[in-house]
JSON list of C-alpha atoms in Angstrom, two decimals:
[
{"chain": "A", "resi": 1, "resn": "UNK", "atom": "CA", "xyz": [-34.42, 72.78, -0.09]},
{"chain": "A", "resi": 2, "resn": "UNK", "atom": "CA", "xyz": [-30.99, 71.11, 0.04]},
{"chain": "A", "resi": 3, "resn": "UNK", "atom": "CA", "xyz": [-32.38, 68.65, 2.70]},
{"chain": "A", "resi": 4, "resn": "UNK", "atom": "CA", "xyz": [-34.85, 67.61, 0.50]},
{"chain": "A", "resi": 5, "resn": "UNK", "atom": "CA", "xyz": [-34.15, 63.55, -0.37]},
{"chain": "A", "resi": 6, "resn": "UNK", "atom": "CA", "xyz": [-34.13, 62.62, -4.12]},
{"chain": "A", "resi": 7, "resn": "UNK", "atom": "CA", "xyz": [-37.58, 61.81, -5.34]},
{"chain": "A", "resi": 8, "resn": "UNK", "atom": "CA", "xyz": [-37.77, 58.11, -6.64]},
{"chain": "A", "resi": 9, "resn": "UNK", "atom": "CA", "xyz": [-38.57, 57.33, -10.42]},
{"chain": "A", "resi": 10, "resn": "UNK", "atom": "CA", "xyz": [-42.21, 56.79, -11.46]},
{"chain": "A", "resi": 11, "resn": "UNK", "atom": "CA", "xyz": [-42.89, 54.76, -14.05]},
{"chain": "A", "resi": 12, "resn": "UNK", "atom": "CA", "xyz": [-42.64, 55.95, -17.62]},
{"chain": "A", "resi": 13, "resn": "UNK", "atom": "CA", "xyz": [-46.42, 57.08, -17.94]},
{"chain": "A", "resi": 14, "resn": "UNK", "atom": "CA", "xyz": [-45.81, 59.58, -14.67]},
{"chain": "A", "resi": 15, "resn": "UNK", "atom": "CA", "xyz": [-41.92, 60.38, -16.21]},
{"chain": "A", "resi": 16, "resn": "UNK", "atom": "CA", "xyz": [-43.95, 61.51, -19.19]},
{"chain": "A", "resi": 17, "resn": "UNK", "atom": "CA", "xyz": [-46.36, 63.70, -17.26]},
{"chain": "A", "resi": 18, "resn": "UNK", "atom": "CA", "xyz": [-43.51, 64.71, -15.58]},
{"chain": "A", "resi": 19, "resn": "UNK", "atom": "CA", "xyz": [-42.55, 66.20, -18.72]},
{"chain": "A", "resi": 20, "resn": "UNK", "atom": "CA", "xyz": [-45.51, 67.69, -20.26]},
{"chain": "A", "resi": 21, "resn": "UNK", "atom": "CA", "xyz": [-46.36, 71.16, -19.93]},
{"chain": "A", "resi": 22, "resn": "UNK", "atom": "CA", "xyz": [-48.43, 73.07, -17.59]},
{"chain": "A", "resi": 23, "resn": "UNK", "atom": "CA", "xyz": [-51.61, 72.50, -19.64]},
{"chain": "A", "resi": 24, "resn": "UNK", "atom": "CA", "xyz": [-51.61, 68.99, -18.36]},
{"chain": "A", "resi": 25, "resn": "UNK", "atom": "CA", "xyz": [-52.45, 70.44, -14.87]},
{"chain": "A", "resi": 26, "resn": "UNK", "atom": "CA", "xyz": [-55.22, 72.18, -16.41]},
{"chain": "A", "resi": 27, "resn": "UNK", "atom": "CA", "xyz": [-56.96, 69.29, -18.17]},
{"chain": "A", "resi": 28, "resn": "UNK", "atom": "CA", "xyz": [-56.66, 66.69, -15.14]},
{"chain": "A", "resi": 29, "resn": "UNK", "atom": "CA", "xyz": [-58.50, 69.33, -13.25]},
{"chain": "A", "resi": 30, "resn": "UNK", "atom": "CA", "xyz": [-60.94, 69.37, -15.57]},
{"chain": "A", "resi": 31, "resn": "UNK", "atom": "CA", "xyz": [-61.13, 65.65, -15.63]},
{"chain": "A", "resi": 32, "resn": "UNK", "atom": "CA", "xyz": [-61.50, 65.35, -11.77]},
{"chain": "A", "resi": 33, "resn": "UNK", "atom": "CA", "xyz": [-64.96, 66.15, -10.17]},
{"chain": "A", "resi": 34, "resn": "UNK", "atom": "CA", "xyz": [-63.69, 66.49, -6.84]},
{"chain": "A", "resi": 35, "resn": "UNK", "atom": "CA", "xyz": [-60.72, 68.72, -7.48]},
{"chain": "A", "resi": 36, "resn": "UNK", "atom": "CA", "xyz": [-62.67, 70.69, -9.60]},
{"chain": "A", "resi": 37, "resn": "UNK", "atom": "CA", "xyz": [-64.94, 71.04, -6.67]},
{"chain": "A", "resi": 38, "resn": "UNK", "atom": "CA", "xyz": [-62.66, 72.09, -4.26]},
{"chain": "A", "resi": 39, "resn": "UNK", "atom": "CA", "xyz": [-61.10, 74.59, -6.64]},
{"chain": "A", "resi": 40, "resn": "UNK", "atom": "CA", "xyz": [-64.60, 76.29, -7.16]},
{"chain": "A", "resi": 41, "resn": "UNK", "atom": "CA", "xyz": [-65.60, 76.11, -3.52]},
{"chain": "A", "resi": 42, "resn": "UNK", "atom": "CA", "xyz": [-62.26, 78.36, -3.07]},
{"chain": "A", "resi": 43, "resn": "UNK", "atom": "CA", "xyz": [-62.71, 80.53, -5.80]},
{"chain": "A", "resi": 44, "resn": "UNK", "atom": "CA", "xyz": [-66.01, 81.26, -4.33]},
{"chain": "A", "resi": 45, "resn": "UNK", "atom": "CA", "xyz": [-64.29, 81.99, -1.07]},
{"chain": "A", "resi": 46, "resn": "UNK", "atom": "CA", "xyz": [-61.85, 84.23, -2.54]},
{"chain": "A", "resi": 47, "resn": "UNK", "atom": "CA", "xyz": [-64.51, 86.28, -4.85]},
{"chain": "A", "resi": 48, "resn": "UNK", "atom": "CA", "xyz": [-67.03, 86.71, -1.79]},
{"chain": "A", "resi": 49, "resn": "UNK", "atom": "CA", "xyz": [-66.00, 86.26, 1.45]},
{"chain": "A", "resi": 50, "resn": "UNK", "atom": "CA", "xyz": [-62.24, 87.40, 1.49]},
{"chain": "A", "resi": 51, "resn": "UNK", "atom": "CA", "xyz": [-62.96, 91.67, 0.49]},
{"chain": "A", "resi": 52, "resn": "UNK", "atom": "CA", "xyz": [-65.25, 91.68, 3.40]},
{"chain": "A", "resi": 53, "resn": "UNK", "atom": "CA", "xyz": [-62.42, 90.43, 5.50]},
{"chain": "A", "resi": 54, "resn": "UNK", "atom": "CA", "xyz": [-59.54, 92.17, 3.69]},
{"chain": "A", "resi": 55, "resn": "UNK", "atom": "CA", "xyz": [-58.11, 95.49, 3.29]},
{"chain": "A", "resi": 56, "resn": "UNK", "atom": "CA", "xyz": [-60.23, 95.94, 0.67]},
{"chain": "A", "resi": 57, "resn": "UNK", "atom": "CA", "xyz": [-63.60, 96.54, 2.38]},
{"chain": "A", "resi": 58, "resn": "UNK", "atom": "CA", "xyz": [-62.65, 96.06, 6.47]},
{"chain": "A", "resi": 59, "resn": "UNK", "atom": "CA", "xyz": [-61.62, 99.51, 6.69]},
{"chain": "A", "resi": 60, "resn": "UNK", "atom": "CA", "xyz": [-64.03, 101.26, 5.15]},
{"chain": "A", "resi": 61, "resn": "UNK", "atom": "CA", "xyz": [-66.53, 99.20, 6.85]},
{"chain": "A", "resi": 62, "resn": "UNK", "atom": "CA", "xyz": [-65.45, 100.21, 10.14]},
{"chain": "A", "resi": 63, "resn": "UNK", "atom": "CA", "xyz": [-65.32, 103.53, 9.36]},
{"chain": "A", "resi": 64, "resn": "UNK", "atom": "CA", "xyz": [-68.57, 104.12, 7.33]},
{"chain": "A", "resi": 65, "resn": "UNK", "atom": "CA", "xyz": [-70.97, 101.29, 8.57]},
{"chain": "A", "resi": 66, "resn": "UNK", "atom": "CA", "xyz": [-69.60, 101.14, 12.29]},
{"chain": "A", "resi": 67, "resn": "UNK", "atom": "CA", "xyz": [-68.50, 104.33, 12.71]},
{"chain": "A", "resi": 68, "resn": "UNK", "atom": "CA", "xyz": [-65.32, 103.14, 14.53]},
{"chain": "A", "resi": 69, "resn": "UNK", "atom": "CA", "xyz": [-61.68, 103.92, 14.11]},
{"chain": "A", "resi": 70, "resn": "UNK", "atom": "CA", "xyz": [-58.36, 102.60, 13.54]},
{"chain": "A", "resi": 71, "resn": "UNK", "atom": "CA", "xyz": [-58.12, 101.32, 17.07]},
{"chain": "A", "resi": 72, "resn": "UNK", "atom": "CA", "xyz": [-61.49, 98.87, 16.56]},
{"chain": "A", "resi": 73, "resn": "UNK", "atom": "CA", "xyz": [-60.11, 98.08, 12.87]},
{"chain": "A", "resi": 74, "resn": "UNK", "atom": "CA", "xyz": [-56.74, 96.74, 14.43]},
{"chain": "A", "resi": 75, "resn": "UNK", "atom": "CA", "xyz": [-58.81, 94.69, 16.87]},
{"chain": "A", "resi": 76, "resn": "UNK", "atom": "CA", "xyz": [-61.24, 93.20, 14.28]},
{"chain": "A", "resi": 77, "resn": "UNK", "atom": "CA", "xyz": [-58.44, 92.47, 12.14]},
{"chain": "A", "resi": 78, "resn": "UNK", "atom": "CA", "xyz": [-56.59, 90.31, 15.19]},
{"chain": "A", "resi": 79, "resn": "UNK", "atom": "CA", "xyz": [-59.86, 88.74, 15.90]},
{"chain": "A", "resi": 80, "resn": "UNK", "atom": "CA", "xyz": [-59.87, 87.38, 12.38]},
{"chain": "A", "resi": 81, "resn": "UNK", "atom": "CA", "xyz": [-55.76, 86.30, 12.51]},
{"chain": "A", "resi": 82, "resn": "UNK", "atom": "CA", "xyz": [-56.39, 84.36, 15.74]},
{"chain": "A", "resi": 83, "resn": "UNK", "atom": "CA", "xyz": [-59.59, 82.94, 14.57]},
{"chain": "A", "resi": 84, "resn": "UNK", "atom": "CA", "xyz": [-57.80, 82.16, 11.34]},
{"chain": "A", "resi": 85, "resn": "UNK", "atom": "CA", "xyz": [-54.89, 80.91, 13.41]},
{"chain": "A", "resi": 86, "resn": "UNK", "atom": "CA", "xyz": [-57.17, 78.23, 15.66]},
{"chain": "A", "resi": 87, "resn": "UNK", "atom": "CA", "xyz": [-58.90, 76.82, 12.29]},
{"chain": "A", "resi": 88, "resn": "UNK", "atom": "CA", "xyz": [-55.76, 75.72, 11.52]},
{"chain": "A", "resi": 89, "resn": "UNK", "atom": "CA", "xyz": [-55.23, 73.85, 14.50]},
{"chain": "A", "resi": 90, "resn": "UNK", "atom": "CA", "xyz": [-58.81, 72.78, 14.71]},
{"chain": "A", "resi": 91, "resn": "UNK", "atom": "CA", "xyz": [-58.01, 71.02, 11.25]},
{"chain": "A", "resi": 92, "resn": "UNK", "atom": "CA", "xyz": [-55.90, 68.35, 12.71]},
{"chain": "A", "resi": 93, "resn": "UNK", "atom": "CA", "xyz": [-59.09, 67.13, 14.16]},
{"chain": "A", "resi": 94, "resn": "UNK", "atom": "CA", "xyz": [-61.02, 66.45, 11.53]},
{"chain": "A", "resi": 95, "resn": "UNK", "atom": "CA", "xyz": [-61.36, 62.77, 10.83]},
{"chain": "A", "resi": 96, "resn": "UNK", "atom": "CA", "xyz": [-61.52, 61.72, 7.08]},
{"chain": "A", "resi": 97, "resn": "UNK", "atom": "CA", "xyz": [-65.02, 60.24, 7.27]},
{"chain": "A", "resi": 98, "resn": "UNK", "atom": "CA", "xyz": [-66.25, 63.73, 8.75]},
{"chain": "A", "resi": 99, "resn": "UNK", "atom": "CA", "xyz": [-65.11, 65.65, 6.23]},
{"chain": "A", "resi": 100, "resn": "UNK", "atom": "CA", "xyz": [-68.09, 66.87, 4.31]},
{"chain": "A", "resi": 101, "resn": "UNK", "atom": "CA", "xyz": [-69.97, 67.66, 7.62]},
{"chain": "A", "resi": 102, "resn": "UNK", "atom": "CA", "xyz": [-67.55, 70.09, 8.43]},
{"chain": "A", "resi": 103, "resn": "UNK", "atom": "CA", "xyz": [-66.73, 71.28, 4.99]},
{"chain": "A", "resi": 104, "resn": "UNK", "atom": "CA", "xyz": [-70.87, 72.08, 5.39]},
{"chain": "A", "resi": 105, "resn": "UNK", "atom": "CA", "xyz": [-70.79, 73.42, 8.58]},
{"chain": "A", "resi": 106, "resn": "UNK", "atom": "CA", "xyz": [-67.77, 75.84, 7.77]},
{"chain": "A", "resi": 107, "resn": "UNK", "atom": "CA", "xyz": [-69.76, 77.27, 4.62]},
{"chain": "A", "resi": 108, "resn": "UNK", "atom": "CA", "xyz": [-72.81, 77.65, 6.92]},
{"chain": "A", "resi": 109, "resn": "UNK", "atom": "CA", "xyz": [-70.73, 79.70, 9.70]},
{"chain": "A", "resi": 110, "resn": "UNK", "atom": "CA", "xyz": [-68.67, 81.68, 6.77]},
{"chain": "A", "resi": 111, "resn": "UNK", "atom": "CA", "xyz": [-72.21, 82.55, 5.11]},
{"chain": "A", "resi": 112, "resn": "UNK", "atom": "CA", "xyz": [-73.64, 83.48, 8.25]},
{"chain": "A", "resi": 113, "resn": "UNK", "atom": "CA", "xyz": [-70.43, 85.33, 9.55]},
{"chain": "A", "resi": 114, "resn": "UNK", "atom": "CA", "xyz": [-70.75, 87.46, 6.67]},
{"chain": "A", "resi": 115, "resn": "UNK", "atom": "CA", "xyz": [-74.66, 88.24, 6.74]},
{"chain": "A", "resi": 116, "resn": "UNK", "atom": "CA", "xyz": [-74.06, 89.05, 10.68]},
{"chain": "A", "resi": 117, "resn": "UNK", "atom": "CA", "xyz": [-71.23, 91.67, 9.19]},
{"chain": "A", "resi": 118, "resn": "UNK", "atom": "CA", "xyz": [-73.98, 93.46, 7.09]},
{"chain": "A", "resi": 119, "resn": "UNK", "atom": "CA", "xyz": [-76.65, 93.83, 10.36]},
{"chain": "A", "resi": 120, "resn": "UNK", "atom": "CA", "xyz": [-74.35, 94.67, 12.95]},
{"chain": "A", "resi": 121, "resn": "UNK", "atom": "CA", "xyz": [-74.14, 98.01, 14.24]},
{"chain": "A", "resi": 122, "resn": "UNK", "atom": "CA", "xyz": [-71.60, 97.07, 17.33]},
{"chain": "A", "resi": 123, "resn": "UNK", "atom": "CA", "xyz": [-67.74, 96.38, 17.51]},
{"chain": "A", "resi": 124, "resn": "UNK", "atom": "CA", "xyz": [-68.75, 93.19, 19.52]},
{"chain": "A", "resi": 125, "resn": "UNK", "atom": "CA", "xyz": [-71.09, 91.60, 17.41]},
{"chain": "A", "resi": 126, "resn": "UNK", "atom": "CA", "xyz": [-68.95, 92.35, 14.73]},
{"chain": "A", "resi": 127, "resn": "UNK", "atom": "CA", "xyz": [-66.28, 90.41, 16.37]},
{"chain": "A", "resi": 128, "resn": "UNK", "atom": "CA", "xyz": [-68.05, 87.37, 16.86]},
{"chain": "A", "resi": 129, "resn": "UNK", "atom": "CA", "xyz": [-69.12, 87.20, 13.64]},
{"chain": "A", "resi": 130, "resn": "UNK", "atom": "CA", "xyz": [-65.25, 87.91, 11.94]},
{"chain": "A", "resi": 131, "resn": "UNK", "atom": "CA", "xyz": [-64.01, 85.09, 14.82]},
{"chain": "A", "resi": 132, "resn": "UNK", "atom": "CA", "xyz": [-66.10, 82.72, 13.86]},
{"chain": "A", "resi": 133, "resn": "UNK", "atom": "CA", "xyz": [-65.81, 83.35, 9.79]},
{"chain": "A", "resi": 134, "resn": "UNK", "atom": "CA", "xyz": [-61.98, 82.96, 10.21]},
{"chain": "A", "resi": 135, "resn": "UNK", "atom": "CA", "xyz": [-62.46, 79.75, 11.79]},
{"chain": "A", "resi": 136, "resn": "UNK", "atom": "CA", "xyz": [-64.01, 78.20, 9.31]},
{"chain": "A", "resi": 137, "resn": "UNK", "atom": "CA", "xyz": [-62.79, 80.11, 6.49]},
{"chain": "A", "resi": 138, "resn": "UNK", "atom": "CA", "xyz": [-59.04, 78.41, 7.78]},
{"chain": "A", "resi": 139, "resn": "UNK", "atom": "CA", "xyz": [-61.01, 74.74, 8.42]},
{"chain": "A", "resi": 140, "resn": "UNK", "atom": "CA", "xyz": [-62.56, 74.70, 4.20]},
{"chain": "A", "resi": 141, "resn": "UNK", "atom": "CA", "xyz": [-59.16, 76.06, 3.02]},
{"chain": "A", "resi": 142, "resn": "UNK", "atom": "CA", "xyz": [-57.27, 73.49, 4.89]},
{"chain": "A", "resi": 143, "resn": "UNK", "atom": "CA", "xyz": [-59.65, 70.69, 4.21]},
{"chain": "A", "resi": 144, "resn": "UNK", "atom": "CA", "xyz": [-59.86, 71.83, 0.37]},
{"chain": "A", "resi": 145, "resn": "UNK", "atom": "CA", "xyz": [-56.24, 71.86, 0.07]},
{"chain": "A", "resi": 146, "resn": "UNK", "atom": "CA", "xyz": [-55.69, 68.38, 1.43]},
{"chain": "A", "resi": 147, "resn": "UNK", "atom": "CA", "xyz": [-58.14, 66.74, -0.71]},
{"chain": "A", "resi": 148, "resn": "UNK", "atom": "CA", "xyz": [-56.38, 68.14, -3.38]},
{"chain": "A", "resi": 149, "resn": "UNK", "atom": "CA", "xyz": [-53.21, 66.81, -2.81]},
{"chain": "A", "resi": 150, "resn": "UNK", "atom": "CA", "xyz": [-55.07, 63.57, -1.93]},
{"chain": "A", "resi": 151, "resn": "UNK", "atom": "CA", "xyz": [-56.40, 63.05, -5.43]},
{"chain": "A", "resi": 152, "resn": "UNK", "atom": "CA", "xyz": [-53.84, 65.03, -7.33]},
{"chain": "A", "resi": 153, "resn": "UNK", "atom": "CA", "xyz": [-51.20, 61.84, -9.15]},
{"chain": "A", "resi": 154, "resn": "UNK", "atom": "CA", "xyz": [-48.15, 62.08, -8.15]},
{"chain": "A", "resi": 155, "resn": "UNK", "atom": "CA", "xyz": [-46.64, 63.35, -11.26]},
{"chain": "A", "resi": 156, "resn": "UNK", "atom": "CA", "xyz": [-49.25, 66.10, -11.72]},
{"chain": "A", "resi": 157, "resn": "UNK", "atom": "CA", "xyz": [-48.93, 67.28, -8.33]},
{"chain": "A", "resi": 158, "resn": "UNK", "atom": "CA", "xyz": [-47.49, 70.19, -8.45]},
{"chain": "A", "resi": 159, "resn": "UNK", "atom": "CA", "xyz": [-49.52, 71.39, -11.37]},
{"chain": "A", "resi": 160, "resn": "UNK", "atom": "CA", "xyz": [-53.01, 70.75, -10.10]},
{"chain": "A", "resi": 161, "resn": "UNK", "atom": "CA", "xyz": [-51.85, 72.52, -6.76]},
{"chain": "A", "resi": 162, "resn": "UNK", "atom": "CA", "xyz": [-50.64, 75.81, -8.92]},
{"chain": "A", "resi": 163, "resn": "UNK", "atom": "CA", "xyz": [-54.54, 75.54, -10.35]},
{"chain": "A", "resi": 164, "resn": "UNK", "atom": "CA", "xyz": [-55.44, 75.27, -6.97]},
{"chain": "A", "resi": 165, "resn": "UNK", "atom": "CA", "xyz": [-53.52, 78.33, -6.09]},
{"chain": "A", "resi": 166, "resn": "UNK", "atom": "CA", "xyz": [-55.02, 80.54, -8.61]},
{"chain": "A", "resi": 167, "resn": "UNK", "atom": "CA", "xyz": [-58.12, 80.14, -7.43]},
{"chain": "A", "resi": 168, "resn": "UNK", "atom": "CA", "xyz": [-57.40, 82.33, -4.63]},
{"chain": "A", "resi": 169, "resn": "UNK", "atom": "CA", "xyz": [-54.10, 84.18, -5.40]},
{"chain": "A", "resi": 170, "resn": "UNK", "atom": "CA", "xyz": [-55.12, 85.01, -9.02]},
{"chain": "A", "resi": 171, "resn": "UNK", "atom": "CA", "xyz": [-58.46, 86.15, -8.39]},
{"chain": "A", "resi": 172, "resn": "UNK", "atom": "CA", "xyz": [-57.74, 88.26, -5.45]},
{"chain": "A", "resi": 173, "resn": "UNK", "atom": "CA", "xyz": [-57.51, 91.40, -7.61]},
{"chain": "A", "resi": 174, "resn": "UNK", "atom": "CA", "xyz": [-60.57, 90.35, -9.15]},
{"chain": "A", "resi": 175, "resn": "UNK", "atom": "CA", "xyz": [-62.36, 90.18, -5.94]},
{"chain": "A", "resi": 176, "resn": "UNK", "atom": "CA", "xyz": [-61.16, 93.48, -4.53]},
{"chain": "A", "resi": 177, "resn": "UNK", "atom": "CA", "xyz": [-63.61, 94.72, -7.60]},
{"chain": "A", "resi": 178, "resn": "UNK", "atom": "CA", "xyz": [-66.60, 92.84, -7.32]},
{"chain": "A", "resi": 179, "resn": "UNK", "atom": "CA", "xyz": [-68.24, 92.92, -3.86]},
{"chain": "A", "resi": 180, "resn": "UNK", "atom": "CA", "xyz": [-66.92, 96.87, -3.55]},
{"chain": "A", "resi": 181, "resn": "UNK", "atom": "CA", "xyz": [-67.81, 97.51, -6.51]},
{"chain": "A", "resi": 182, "resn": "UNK", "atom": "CA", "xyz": [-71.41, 96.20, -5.92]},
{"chain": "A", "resi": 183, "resn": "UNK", "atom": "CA", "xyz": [-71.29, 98.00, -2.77]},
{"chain": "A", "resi": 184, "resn": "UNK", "atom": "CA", "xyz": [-70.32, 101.06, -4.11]},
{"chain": "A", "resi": 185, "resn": "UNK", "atom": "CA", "xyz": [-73.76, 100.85, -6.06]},
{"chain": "A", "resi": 186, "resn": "UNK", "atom": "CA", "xyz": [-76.26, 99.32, -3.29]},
{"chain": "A", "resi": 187, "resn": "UNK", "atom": "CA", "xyz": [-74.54, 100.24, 0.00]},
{"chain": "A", "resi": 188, "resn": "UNK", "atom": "CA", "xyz": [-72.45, 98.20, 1.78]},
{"chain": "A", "resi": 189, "resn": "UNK", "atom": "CA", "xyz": [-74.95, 96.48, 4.20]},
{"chain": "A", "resi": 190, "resn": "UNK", "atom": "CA", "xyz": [-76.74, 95.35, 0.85]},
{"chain": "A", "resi": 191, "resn": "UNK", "atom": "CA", "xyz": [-73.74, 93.95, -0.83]},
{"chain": "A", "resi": 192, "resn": "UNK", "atom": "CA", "xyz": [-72.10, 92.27, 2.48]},
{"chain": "A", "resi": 193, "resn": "UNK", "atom": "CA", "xyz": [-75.89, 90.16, 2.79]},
{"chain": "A", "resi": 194, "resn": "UNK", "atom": "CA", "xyz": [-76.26, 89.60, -0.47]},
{"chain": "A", "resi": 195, "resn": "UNK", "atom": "CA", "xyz": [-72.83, 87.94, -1.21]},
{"chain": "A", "resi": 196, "resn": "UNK", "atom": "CA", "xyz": [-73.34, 86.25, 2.38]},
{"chain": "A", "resi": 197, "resn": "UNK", "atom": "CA", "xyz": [-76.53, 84.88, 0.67]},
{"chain": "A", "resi": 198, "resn": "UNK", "atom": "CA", "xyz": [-75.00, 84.04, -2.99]},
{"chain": "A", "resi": 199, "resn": "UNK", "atom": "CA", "xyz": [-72.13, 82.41, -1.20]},
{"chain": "A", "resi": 200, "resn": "UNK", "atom": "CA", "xyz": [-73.95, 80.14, 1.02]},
{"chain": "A", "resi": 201, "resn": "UNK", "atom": "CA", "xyz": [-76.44, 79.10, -2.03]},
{"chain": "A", "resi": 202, "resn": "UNK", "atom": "CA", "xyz": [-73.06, 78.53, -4.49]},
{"chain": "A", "resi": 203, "resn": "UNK", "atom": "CA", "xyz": [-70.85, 76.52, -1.82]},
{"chain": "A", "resi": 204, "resn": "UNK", "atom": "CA", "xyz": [-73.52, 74.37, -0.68]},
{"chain": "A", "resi": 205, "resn": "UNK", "atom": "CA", "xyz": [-74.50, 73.71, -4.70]},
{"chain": "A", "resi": 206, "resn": "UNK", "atom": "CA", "xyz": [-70.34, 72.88, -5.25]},
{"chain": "A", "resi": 207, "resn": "UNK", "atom": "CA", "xyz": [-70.26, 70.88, -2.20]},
{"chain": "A", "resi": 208, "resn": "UNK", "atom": "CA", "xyz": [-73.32, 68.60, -2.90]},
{"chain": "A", "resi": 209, "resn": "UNK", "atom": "CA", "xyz": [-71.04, 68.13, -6.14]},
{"chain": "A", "resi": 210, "resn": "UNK", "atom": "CA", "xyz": [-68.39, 66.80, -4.89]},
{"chain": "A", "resi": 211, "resn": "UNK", "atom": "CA", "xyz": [-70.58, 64.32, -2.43]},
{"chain": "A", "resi": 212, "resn": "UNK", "atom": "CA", "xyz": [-69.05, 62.47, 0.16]},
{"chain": "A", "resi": 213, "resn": "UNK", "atom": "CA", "xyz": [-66.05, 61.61, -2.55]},
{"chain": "A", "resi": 214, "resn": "UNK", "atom": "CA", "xyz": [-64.33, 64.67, -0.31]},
{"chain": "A", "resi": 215, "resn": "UNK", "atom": "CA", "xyz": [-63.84, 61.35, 2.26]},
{"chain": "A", "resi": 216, "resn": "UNK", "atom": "CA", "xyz": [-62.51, 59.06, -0.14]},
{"chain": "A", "resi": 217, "resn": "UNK", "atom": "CA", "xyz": [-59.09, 57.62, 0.38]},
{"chain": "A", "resi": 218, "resn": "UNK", "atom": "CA", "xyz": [-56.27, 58.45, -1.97]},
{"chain": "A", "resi": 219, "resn": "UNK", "atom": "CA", "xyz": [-56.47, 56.47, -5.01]},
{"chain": "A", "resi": 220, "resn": "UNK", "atom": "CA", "xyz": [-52.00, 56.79, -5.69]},
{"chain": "A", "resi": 221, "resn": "UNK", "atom": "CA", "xyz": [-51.20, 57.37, -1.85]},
{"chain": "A", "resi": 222, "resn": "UNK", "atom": "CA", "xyz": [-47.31, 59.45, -1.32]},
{"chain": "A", "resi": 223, "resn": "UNK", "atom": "CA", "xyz": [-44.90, 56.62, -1.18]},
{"chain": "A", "resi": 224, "resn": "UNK", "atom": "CA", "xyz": [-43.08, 56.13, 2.08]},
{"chain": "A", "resi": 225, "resn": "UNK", "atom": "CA", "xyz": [-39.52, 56.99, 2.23]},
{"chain": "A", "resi": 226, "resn": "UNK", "atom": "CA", "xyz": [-37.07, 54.00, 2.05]},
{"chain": "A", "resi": 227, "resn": "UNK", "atom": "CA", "xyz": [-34.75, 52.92, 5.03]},
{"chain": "A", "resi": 228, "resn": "UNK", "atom": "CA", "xyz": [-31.75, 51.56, 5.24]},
{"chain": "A", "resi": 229, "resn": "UNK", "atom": "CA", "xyz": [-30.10, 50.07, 7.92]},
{"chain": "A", "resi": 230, "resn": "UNK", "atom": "CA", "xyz": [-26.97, 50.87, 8.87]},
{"chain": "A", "resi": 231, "resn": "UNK", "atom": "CA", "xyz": [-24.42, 48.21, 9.43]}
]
């Protein structure tokens, strides 16, 4: 933090964002189509995708619907942490104009991922299925973030990112109710295809939203750091 350079003045509109309260991150959200969009299409991540991944449902679906022990849940969940792990990477070659194929494609393999999940009945399938969810789970996340920070202004940034945030971190508890819950009532095959299924039908809706805007260049681009030369 103490390397961080000084950041340069705005002009007085962004020195008077700068200076409004948190509730101004709140309405330029709302005023923004495509952060809006990306904010739902993680929420919707978060709510449906993450318990079946998570210690809130993983090990009691290894347990109850594969009937598989600690050993297999410790290998599932490093098959999701290196699958998470190469999405990242994998984001860095994603070029702008490609964007909202991917962004598709990921929701298609997370959806699918998850419905595989509910009709598998062996460790390796399972696998698969939790390797290639993590993948793109990491890709949307990335991607979603970036845009983001892409259309956020400058003075707002840091605002419309917290909003951002809490569309994961702040419904997390939330989520650890819903799709266990549900399960609790239909089984957990049930619940693990049908959020698979809600999912897919949701993302794709939020996605056709936000259009190919998700490629769209920064309108207020970061400034570039001044240099001096030394004499």
């Amino acid at each position: 933090l103490i390397s961080l350079p000084k950041r340069p003045i705005g002009t007085a509109e962004e020195e008077a964002q700068r200076r409004s309260g948190f509730a101004e991150g709140f309405r330029y959200v709302r005023s923004n189509r495509i952060i809006m969009s990306m904010i739902m299409l993680i929420a919707l991540n978060t709510i449906f995708i993450f318990p079946a991944i998570s210690p809130a449902m993983l090990p009691l679906y290894v347990r109850n619907v594969l009937k598989l022990g600690p050993q297999s849940l410790g290998w599932l969940m490093a098959v999701s942490g290196t699958g998470a792990f190469l999405g990242a990477v994998g984001l860095l070659t994603v070029a702008r104009d490609r964007r909202l194929k991917f962004m598709s494609g990921n929701v298609l393999a997370v959806a699918a991922g998850v419905f595989f999940m509910s009709r598998s009945h062996s460790f390796w399938l399972t696998a698969c299925a939790m390797g290639v969810l993590a993948i793109a789970l990491s890709m949307n996340f990335g991607l979603a973030n970036t845009i983001v920070q892409e259309h956020a202004p400058p003075a707002l940034r840091g605002r419309v990112s917290a909003v951002f945030g809490m569309s994961f971190f702040g419904l997390m508890p939330i989520a650890g109710l819903v799709v266990p819950g549900f399960s609790d009532l239909v089984g957990m095959r049930t619940a693990l295809a049908v959020a698979s299924i809600v999912y897919g039908v949701a993302a794709f809706s939020v996605l056709s939203l936000a259009g190919r805007h998700v490629c769209d260049r920064p309108v207020s681009p970061v400034p570039e750091p001044e240099l001096t030369s030394v004499a």
